[in-house]
Amino acid sequence: MALDDAGMHRAGLAFVYRIVPILVATVLYGVYIAILCVATRGLWQRGLRAPSNALILIVLYAVFCLSTALWALELAQLAGLVDLLLSPDNLTADALFNRFYDLIAGETRVTGVLFETQMIVGDVLVIWRAGAIWFDRRAVLVLPLFWWTLMIVNVLVHAAHCQSGVATTNYGELCKVTDIAAPALSILTNISVMLLVLWKAWELRAVLLHTLRQRTTNRVFTLFVLMIESGLLYVVMLITDLLVTSFVSGGNETVGRMVDCISGYATVQLVGIYPTLLIVVLRESLWNSSASPVQGLEISTAKVEASTPAARGVLRNNALSRQEKGEGPGRKVSRRPTVSLSPGFMSSSHTTVLANKPREPVSEHSIFVVLE
């Protein structure tokens, strides 16, 4: 039978409250595709023969596939609601919506596993970036890798022990814990990376501050890039989603439920956008040289370039100070030094020059002075 006025009103609210979050997610999905195209072009220019670039591209598209799958499931749920409304099969309004919410509940485990896997894969690039900055002391990555490993354990537990179903019937306390633990562990992973980036920035504060002062036109954007690299914005995003999920409540056809859906659907796309955006904005990073428009796209290396007399003076003073204090051996600086935080950026000419000189120990800050 046809729905009465109350049923039609409820159906209209349900449709509006479902389509608004999907429209938000679709807009973000379009932005995601655009950013992914830019990242792909940059990696292609850099050269996919390099294993690091090829692996980064694979990770980016793995995250994109997971985001696409979740977006497609959201569209399928909306299509299911429309189908039920167009073909009520003589069901009452309550029976009709119970069938719809059973459809959504049946996908609980699938969506949970996909979202948790998406966070795991996305955090690979954030940890990799921290490893590039701390290439000389990889042991400091133990803490973020510990939290990342727990994320893998968490998704395996969720997949093995959590069945699809609504919270009141077939969704135990263990599954509720894994749902909360997934973003919480990702937050801890990114906080660990953020602390490592800040630590390294403090060690090299003189050079980084000088580099920042030299950038007269895009200082704000440079700081924005640093917040992306450190994972600060990612942490804020996930904490916001957790707060919305925890404190915004309401029935199925309420504004509160719509806000909760908007937050959840948007977070799914932002989790994919974040590591992709990281690759795109690296050319403006404080750690990278602006000498090449393409070099900044490689996440597996990082460097700070000092190309002015003032910066060279800072480096010489720091090196002499460490020598006087006996903190580490110095390196001779030529007329045009470049301070590199990774040997991965050395060109063939750099390598040729260094090959003709005896190797010397690296200082405690592991600053490689490339002689040109």
Short mmCIF file of N, CA and C in Angstrom, two decimals, residues 96-226:
data_model
loop_
_atom_site.label_atom_id
_atom_site.label_comp_id
_atom_site.label_asym_id
_atom_site.label_seq_id
_atom_site.Cartn_x
_atom_site.Cartn_y
_atom_site.Cartn_z
N LEU A 96 9.16 -0.66 6.20
CA LEU A 96 9.99 -0.22 5.08
C LEU A 96 11.35 0.27 5.57
N PHE A 97 11.34 1.09 6.60
CA PHE A 97 12.60 1.63 7.09
C PHE A 97 13.40 0.59 7.87
N ASN A 98 12.71 -0.34 8.49
CA ASN A 98 13.44 -1.44 9.14
C ASN A 98 14.22 -2.26 8.11
N ARG A 99 13.60 -2.48 6.95
CA ARG A 99 14.30 -3.20 5.89
C ARG A 99 15.52 -2.40 5.40
N PHE A 100 15.34 -1.08 5.28
CA PHE A 100 16.46 -0.24 4.82
C PHE A 100 17.62 -0.26 5.82
N TYR A 101 17.31 -0.13 7.10
CA TYR A 101 18.38 -0.10 8.09
C TYR A 101 19.01 -1.48 8.29
N ASP A 102 18.25 -2.52 8.01
CA ASP A 102 18.85 -3.86 7.99
C ASP A 102 19.86 -3.98 6.85
N LEU A 103 19.53 -3.34 5.71
CA LEU A 103 20.46 -3.33 4.57
C LEU A 103 21.77 -2.64 4.95
N ILE A 104 21.66 -1.51 5.64
CA ILE A 104 22.86 -0.80 6.08
C ILE A 104 23.64 -1.61 7.11
N ALA A 105 22.91 -2.21 8.06
CA ALA A 105 23.57 -2.99 9.10
C ALA A 105 24.30 -4.19 8.52
N GLY A 106 23.77 -4.73 7.41
CA GLY A 106 24.42 -5.88 6.79
C GLY A 106 25.79 -5.57 6.21
N GLU A 107 26.09 -4.28 6.05
CA GLU A 107 27.38 -3.89 5.49
C GLU A 107 28.34 -3.35 6.56
N THR A 108 27.98 -3.52 7.82
CA THR A 108 28.77 -2.93 8.90
C THR A 108 30.20 -3.43 8.90
N ARG A 109 30.37 -4.75 8.82
CA ARG A 109 31.73 -5.30 8.88
C ARG A 109 32.53 -4.90 7.65
N VAL A 110 31.91 -4.91 6.48
CA VAL A 110 32.63 -4.57 5.25
C VAL A 110 33.13 -3.13 5.30
N THR A 111 32.25 -2.20 5.66
CA THR A 111 32.66 -0.80 5.71
C THR A 111 33.71 -0.56 6.79
N GLY A 112 33.57 -1.25 7.92
CA GLY A 112 34.55 -1.10 9.00
C GLY A 112 35.93 -1.56 8.59
N VAL A 113 36.00 -2.73 7.96
CA VAL A 113 37.30 -3.26 7.53
C VAL A 113 37.91 -2.39 6.45
N LEU A 114 37.10 -1.93 5.51
CA LEU A 114 37.63 -1.07 4.44
C LEU A 114 38.19 0.23 4.99
N PHE A 115 37.46 0.85 5.91
CA PHE A 115 37.91 2.13 6.47
C PHE A 115 39.18 1.96 7.30
N GLU A 116 39.23 0.92 8.11
CA GLU A 116 40.42 0.69 8.92
C GLU A 116 41.63 0.36 8.05
N THR A 117 41.41 -0.41 6.99
CA THR A 117 42.50 -0.71 6.06
C THR A 117 42.97 0.55 5.35
N GLN A 118 42.04 1.42 5.01
CA GLN A 118 42.39 2.68 4.36
C GLN A 118 43.32 3.51 5.25
N MET A 119 43.03 3.58 6.53
CA MET A 119 43.90 4.33 7.44
C MET A 119 45.27 3.70 7.56
N ILE A 120 45.31 2.37 7.58
CA ILE A 120 46.59 1.66 7.70
C ILE A 120 47.47 1.97 6.49
N VAL A 121 46.90 1.85 5.30
CA VAL A 121 47.69 2.08 4.08
C VAL A 121 48.10 3.55 3.97
N GLY A 122 47.20 4.46 4.32
CA GLY A 122 47.52 5.88 4.24
C GLY A 122 48.63 6.28 5.19
N ASP A 123 48.66 5.68 6.37
CA ASP A 123 49.71 6.03 7.35
C ASP A 123 51.09 5.55 6.92
N VAL A 124 51.15 4.65 5.95
CA VAL A 124 52.45 4.20 5.45
C VAL A 124 53.26 5.39 4.93
N LEU A 125 52.63 6.27 4.18
CA LEU A 125 53.35 7.41 3.60
C LEU A 125 53.77 8.42 4.66
N VAL A 126 52.96 8.58 5.70
CA VAL A 126 53.32 9.50 6.78
C VAL A 126 54.54 8.98 7.53
N ILE A 127 54.55 7.68 7.82
CA ILE A 127 55.71 7.09 8.50
C ILE A 127 56.93 7.13 7.59
N TRP A 128 56.71 6.89 6.30
CA TRP A 128 57.82 6.93 5.35
C TRP A 128 58.44 8.32 5.30
N ARG A 129 57.60 9.33 5.35
CA ARG A 129 58.13 10.69 5.34
C ARG A 129 58.97 10.96 6.59
N ALA A 130 58.51 10.48 7.73
CA ALA A 130 59.31 10.63 8.96
C ALA A 130 60.63 9.88 8.83
N GLY A 131 60.60 8.71 8.17
CA GLY A 131 61.83 7.97 7.96
C GLY A 131 62.79 8.70 7.05
N ALA A 132 62.25 9.48 6.08
CA ALA A 132 63.12 10.26 5.20
C ALA A 132 63.81 11.37 5.97
N ILE A 133 63.07 12.00 6.87
CA ILE A 133 63.65 13.07 7.68
C ILE A 133 64.64 12.52 8.70
N TRP A 134 64.35 11.34 9.22
CA TRP A 134 65.23 10.71 10.21
C TRP A 134 66.00 9.56 9.56
N PHE A 135 66.48 9.74 8.34
CA PHE A 135 67.17 8.65 7.64
C PHE A 135 68.43 8.21 8.38
N ASP A 136 68.99 9.08 9.21
CA ASP A 136 70.24 8.78 9.90
C ASP A 136 70.01 8.05 11.21
N ARG A 137 68.75 8.02 11.69
CA ARG A 137 68.47 7.42 12.99
C ARG A 137 67.10 6.75 12.93
N ARG A 138 67.03 5.68 12.17
CA ARG A 138 65.74 5.03 11.92
C ARG A 138 65.14 4.39 13.18
N ALA A 139 65.93 4.24 14.21
CA ALA A 139 65.42 3.61 15.43
C ALA A 139 64.30 4.43 16.06
N VAL A 140 64.26 5.74 15.79
CA VAL A 140 63.23 6.58 16.39
C VAL A 140 61.85 6.27 15.82
N LEU A 141 61.80 5.52 14.73
CA LEU A 141 60.51 5.17 14.12
C LEU A 141 59.82 4.01 14.83
N VAL A 142 60.44 3.48 15.87
CA VAL A 142 59.87 2.33 16.57
C VAL A 142 58.48 2.65 17.11
N LEU A 143 58.31 3.83 17.70
CA LEU A 143 57.02 4.17 18.31
C LEU A 143 55.90 4.27 17.28
N PRO A 144 56.04 5.06 16.21
CA PRO A 144 54.94 5.07 15.22
C PRO A 144 54.71 3.71 14.58
N LEU A 145 55.78 2.95 14.37
CA LEU A 145 55.61 1.61 13.80
C LEU A 145 54.88 0.69 14.78
N PHE A 146 55.07 0.89 16.07
CA PHE A 146 54.36 0.10 17.08
C PHE A 146 52.86 0.35 17.00
N TRP A 147 52.47 1.63 16.97
CA TRP A 147 51.04 1.95 16.86
C TRP A 147 50.48 1.47 15.54
N TRP A 148 51.25 1.58 14.47
CA TRP A 148 50.79 1.13 13.15
C TRP A 148 50.58 -0.38 13.14
N THR A 149 51.45 -1.12 13.81
CA THR A 149 51.29 -2.58 13.91
C THR A 149 50.02 -2.93 14.68
N LEU A 150 49.74 -2.18 15.74
CA LEU A 150 48.51 -2.41 16.49
C LEU A 150 47.27 -2.13 15.63
N MET A 151 47.38 -1.20 14.70
CA MET A 151 46.27 -0.96 13.77
C MET A 151 45.99 -2.19 12.93
N ILE A 152 47.04 -2.87 12.49
CA ILE A 152 46.87 -4.09 11.71
C ILE A 152 46.21 -5.17 12.56
N VAL A 153 46.67 -5.33 13.80
CA VAL A 153 46.08 -6.31 14.70
C VAL A 153 44.60 -5.98 14.93
N ASN A 154 44.31 -4.71 15.09
CA ASN A 154 42.93 -4.28 15.36
C ASN A 154 42.00 -4.64 14.20
N VAL A 155 42.43 -4.39 12.96
CA VAL A 155 41.56 -4.69 11.82
C VAL A 155 41.40 -6.19 11.65
N LEU A 156 42.42 -6.97 11.97
CA LEU A 156 42.29 -8.43 11.89
C LEU A 156 41.29 -8.94 12.92
N VAL A 157 41.34 -8.39 14.13
CA VAL A 157 40.37 -8.78 15.16
C VAL A 157 38.96 -8.39 14.74
N HIS A 158 38.83 -7.20 14.18
CA HIS A 158 37.51 -6.74 13.73
C HIS A 158 36.96 -7.64 12.63
N ALA A 159 37.81 -8.00 11.68
CA ALA A 159 37.35 -8.84 10.58
C ALA A 159 37.00 -10.25 11.03
N ALA A 160 37.71 -10.75 12.04
CA ALA A 160 37.52 -12.13 12.47
C ALA A 160 36.35 -12.31 13.44
N HIS A 161 36.10 -11.31 14.27
CA HIS A 161 35.15 -11.50 15.37
C HIS A 161 33.91 -10.63 15.29
N CYS A 162 33.85 -9.69 14.39
CA CYS A 162 32.71 -8.78 14.33
C CYS A 162 31.83 -9.12 13.13
N GLN A 163 30.61 -9.49 13.42
CA GLN A 163 29.66 -9.78 12.36
C GLN A 163 28.85 -8.54 12.05
N SER A 164 28.32 -8.46 10.86
CA SER A 164 27.48 -7.33 10.50
C SER A 164 26.18 -7.39 11.28
N GLY A 165 25.69 -6.24 11.67
CA GLY A 165 24.45 -6.18 12.41
C GLY A 165 24.38 -4.91 13.22
N VAL A 166 23.17 -4.56 13.66
CA VAL A 166 23.02 -3.34 14.44
C VAL A 166 23.55 -3.56 15.84
N ALA A 167 23.83 -2.46 16.54
CA ALA A 167 24.51 -2.54 17.84
C ALA A 167 23.70 -3.32 18.86
N THR A 168 22.38 -3.31 18.76
CA THR A 168 21.57 -3.95 19.79
C THR A 168 21.38 -5.44 19.55
N THR A 169 21.78 -5.96 18.42
CA THR A 169 21.52 -7.36 18.12
C THR A 169 22.77 -8.19 17.97
N ASN A 170 23.65 -7.79 17.06
CA ASN A 170 24.75 -8.69 16.72
C ASN A 170 26.08 -7.94 16.64
N TYR A 171 26.23 -6.96 17.52
CA TYR A 171 27.43 -6.13 17.48
C TYR A 171 27.92 -5.97 18.91
N GLY A 172 28.87 -6.83 19.31
CA GLY A 172 29.30 -6.89 20.69
C GLY A 172 30.20 -5.75 21.11
N GLU A 173 30.58 -5.78 22.39
CA GLU A 173 31.44 -4.74 22.94
C GLU A 173 32.82 -4.76 22.28
N LEU A 174 33.31 -5.95 21.94
CA LEU A 174 34.62 -6.03 21.29
C LEU A 174 34.62 -5.24 19.98
N CYS A 175 33.54 -5.34 19.23
CA CYS A 175 33.46 -4.64 17.95
C CYS A 175 33.38 -3.13 18.14
N LYS A 176 32.70 -2.71 19.19
CA LYS A 176 32.64 -1.28 19.48
C LYS A 176 34.03 -0.75 19.85
N VAL A 177 34.78 -1.57 20.57
CA VAL A 177 36.14 -1.18 20.95
C VAL A 177 37.03 -1.07 19.71
N THR A 178 36.93 -2.03 18.80
CA THR A 178 37.76 -1.98 17.59
C THR A 178 37.39 -0.79 16.71
N ASP A 179 36.10 -0.43 16.70
CA ASP A 179 35.67 0.74 15.92
C ASP A 179 36.32 2.02 16.43
N ILE A 180 36.42 2.14 17.76
CA ILE A 180 37.03 3.33 18.35
C ILE A 180 38.55 3.25 18.29
N ALA A 181 39.08 2.03 18.46
CA ALA A 181 40.54 1.86 18.49
C ALA A 181 41.17 2.19 17.15
N ALA A 182 40.47 1.93 16.05
CA ALA A 182 41.06 2.16 14.72
C ALA A 182 41.48 3.62 14.52
N PRO A 183 40.58 4.60 14.66
CA PRO A 183 41.04 5.99 14.52
C PRO A 183 41.94 6.43 15.66
N ALA A 184 41.73 5.87 16.87
CA ALA A 184 42.59 6.26 18.00
C ALA A 184 44.03 5.85 17.75
N LEU A 185 44.25 4.65 17.23
CA LEU A 185 45.61 4.19 16.94
C LEU A 185 46.22 4.99 15.80
N SER A 186 45.40 5.36 14.82
CA SER A 186 45.92 6.20 13.73
C SER A 186 46.32 7.57 14.26
N ILE A 187 45.54 8.10 15.20
CA ILE A 187 45.89 9.37 15.83
C ILE A 187 47.22 9.26 16.56
N LEU A 188 47.40 8.18 17.32
CA LEU A 188 48.66 7.98 18.05
C LEU A 188 49.84 7.84 17.08
N THR A 189 49.61 7.15 15.97
CA THR A 189 50.67 7.02 14.96
C THR A 189 51.09 8.38 14.44
N ASN A 190 50.13 9.21 14.11
CA ASN A 190 50.44 10.52 13.55
C ASN A 190 50.99 11.48 14.59
N ILE A 191 50.55 11.35 15.83
CA ILE A 191 51.14 12.17 16.90
C ILE A 191 52.61 11.81 17.08
N SER A 192 52.92 10.51 17.01
CA SER A 192 54.32 10.08 17.12
C SER A 192 55.15 10.67 15.99
N VAL A 193 54.62 10.64 14.77
CA VAL A 193 55.33 11.23 13.63
C VAL A 193 55.49 12.74 13.82
N MET A 194 54.44 13.38 14.30
CA MET A 194 54.50 14.83 14.52
C MET A 194 55.61 15.19 15.51
N LEU A 195 55.73 14.44 16.58
CA LEU A 195 56.78 14.70 17.56
C LEU A 195 58.17 14.49 16.97
N LEU A 196 58.31 13.47 16.12
CA LEU A 196 59.60 13.23 15.47
C LEU A 196 59.97 14.37 14.53
N VAL A 197 59.00 14.87 13.79
CA VAL A 197 59.27 15.99 12.88
C VAL A 197 59.66 17.24 13.67
N LEU A 198 58.95 17.50 14.76
CA LEU A 198 59.28 18.65 15.59
C LEU A 198 60.66 18.50 16.22
N TRP A 199 61.00 17.30 16.60
CA TRP A 199 62.32 17.03 17.18
C TRP A 199 63.42 17.36 16.17
N LYS A 200 63.27 16.84 14.96
CA LYS A 200 64.28 17.11 13.94
C LYS A 200 64.31 18.61 13.58
N ALA A 201 63.14 19.23 13.53
CA ALA A 201 63.10 20.67 13.24
C ALA A 201 63.82 21.47 14.32
N TRP A 202 63.72 21.03 15.57
CA TRP A 202 64.43 21.72 16.65
C TRP A 202 65.94 21.55 16.52
N GLU A 203 66.38 20.37 16.14
CA GLU A 203 67.81 20.14 15.96
C GLU A 203 68.38 21.02 14.85
N LEU A 204 67.59 21.25 13.81
CA LEU A 204 68.06 22.03 12.67
C LEU A 204 67.37 23.39 12.60
N ARG A 205 66.99 23.92 13.75
CA ARG A 205 66.19 25.14 13.78
C ARG A 205 66.88 26.32 13.11
N ALA A 206 68.22 26.43 13.25
CA ALA A 206 68.92 27.58 12.67
C ALA A 206 68.78 27.60 11.15
N VAL A 207 69.02 26.44 10.53
CA VAL A 207 68.92 26.36 9.07
C VAL A 207 67.48 26.50 8.60
N LEU A 208 66.55 25.86 9.31
CA LEU A 208 65.15 25.92 8.90
C LEU A 208 64.59 27.33 9.04
N LEU A 209 64.94 28.02 10.12
CA LEU A 209 64.47 29.39 10.29
C LEU A 209 65.03 30.30 9.21
N HIS A 210 66.30 30.08 8.86
CA HIS A 210 66.88 30.90 7.80
C HIS A 210 66.18 30.62 6.47
N THR A 211 65.91 29.35 6.19
CA THR A 211 65.21 29.00 4.95
C THR A 211 63.82 29.62 4.92
N LEU A 212 63.15 29.63 6.07
CA LEU A 212 61.81 30.22 6.13
C LEU A 212 61.87 31.73 5.91
N ARG A 213 62.89 32.38 6.46
CA ARG A 213 63.02 33.83 6.27
C ARG A 213 63.29 34.18 4.81
N GLN A 214 63.99 33.28 4.11
CA GLN A 214 64.31 33.55 2.71
C GLN A 214 63.07 33.47 1.81
N ARG A 215 62.04 32.78 2.28
CA ARG A 215 60.82 32.66 1.48
C ARG A 215 59.90 33.83 1.83
N THR A 216 59.91 34.82 1.01
CA THR A 216 59.17 36.05 1.30
C THR A 216 57.73 36.01 0.84
N THR A 217 57.39 35.09 -0.03
CA THR A 217 56.05 35.11 -0.65
C THR A 217 55.12 34.01 -0.16
N ASN A 218 55.65 32.92 0.34
CA ASN A 218 54.77 31.80 0.69
C ASN A 218 55.11 31.21 2.05
N ARG A 219 55.38 32.04 3.03
CA ARG A 219 55.72 31.53 4.35
C ARG A 219 54.55 30.80 5.00
N VAL A 220 53.36 31.38 4.86
CA VAL A 220 52.19 30.76 5.47
C VAL A 220 51.94 29.38 4.86
N PHE A 221 52.06 29.29 3.54
CA PHE A 221 51.85 28.00 2.88
C PHE A 221 52.94 27.01 3.28
N THR A 222 54.16 27.49 3.47
CA THR A 222 55.25 26.61 3.91
C THR A 222 54.94 26.02 5.28
N LEU A 223 54.42 26.84 6.19
CA LEU A 223 54.04 26.33 7.51
C LEU A 223 52.86 25.37 7.40
N PHE A 224 51.95 25.64 6.47
CA PHE A 224 50.83 24.73 6.23
C PHE A 224 51.34 23.37 5.75
N VAL A 225 52.33 23.39 4.87
CA VAL A 225 52.94 22.14 4.40
C VAL A 225 53.59 21.39 5.55
N LEU A 226 54.27 22.12 6.44
CA LEU A 226 54.90 21.49 7.59
C LEU A 226 53.87 20.82 8.48
#
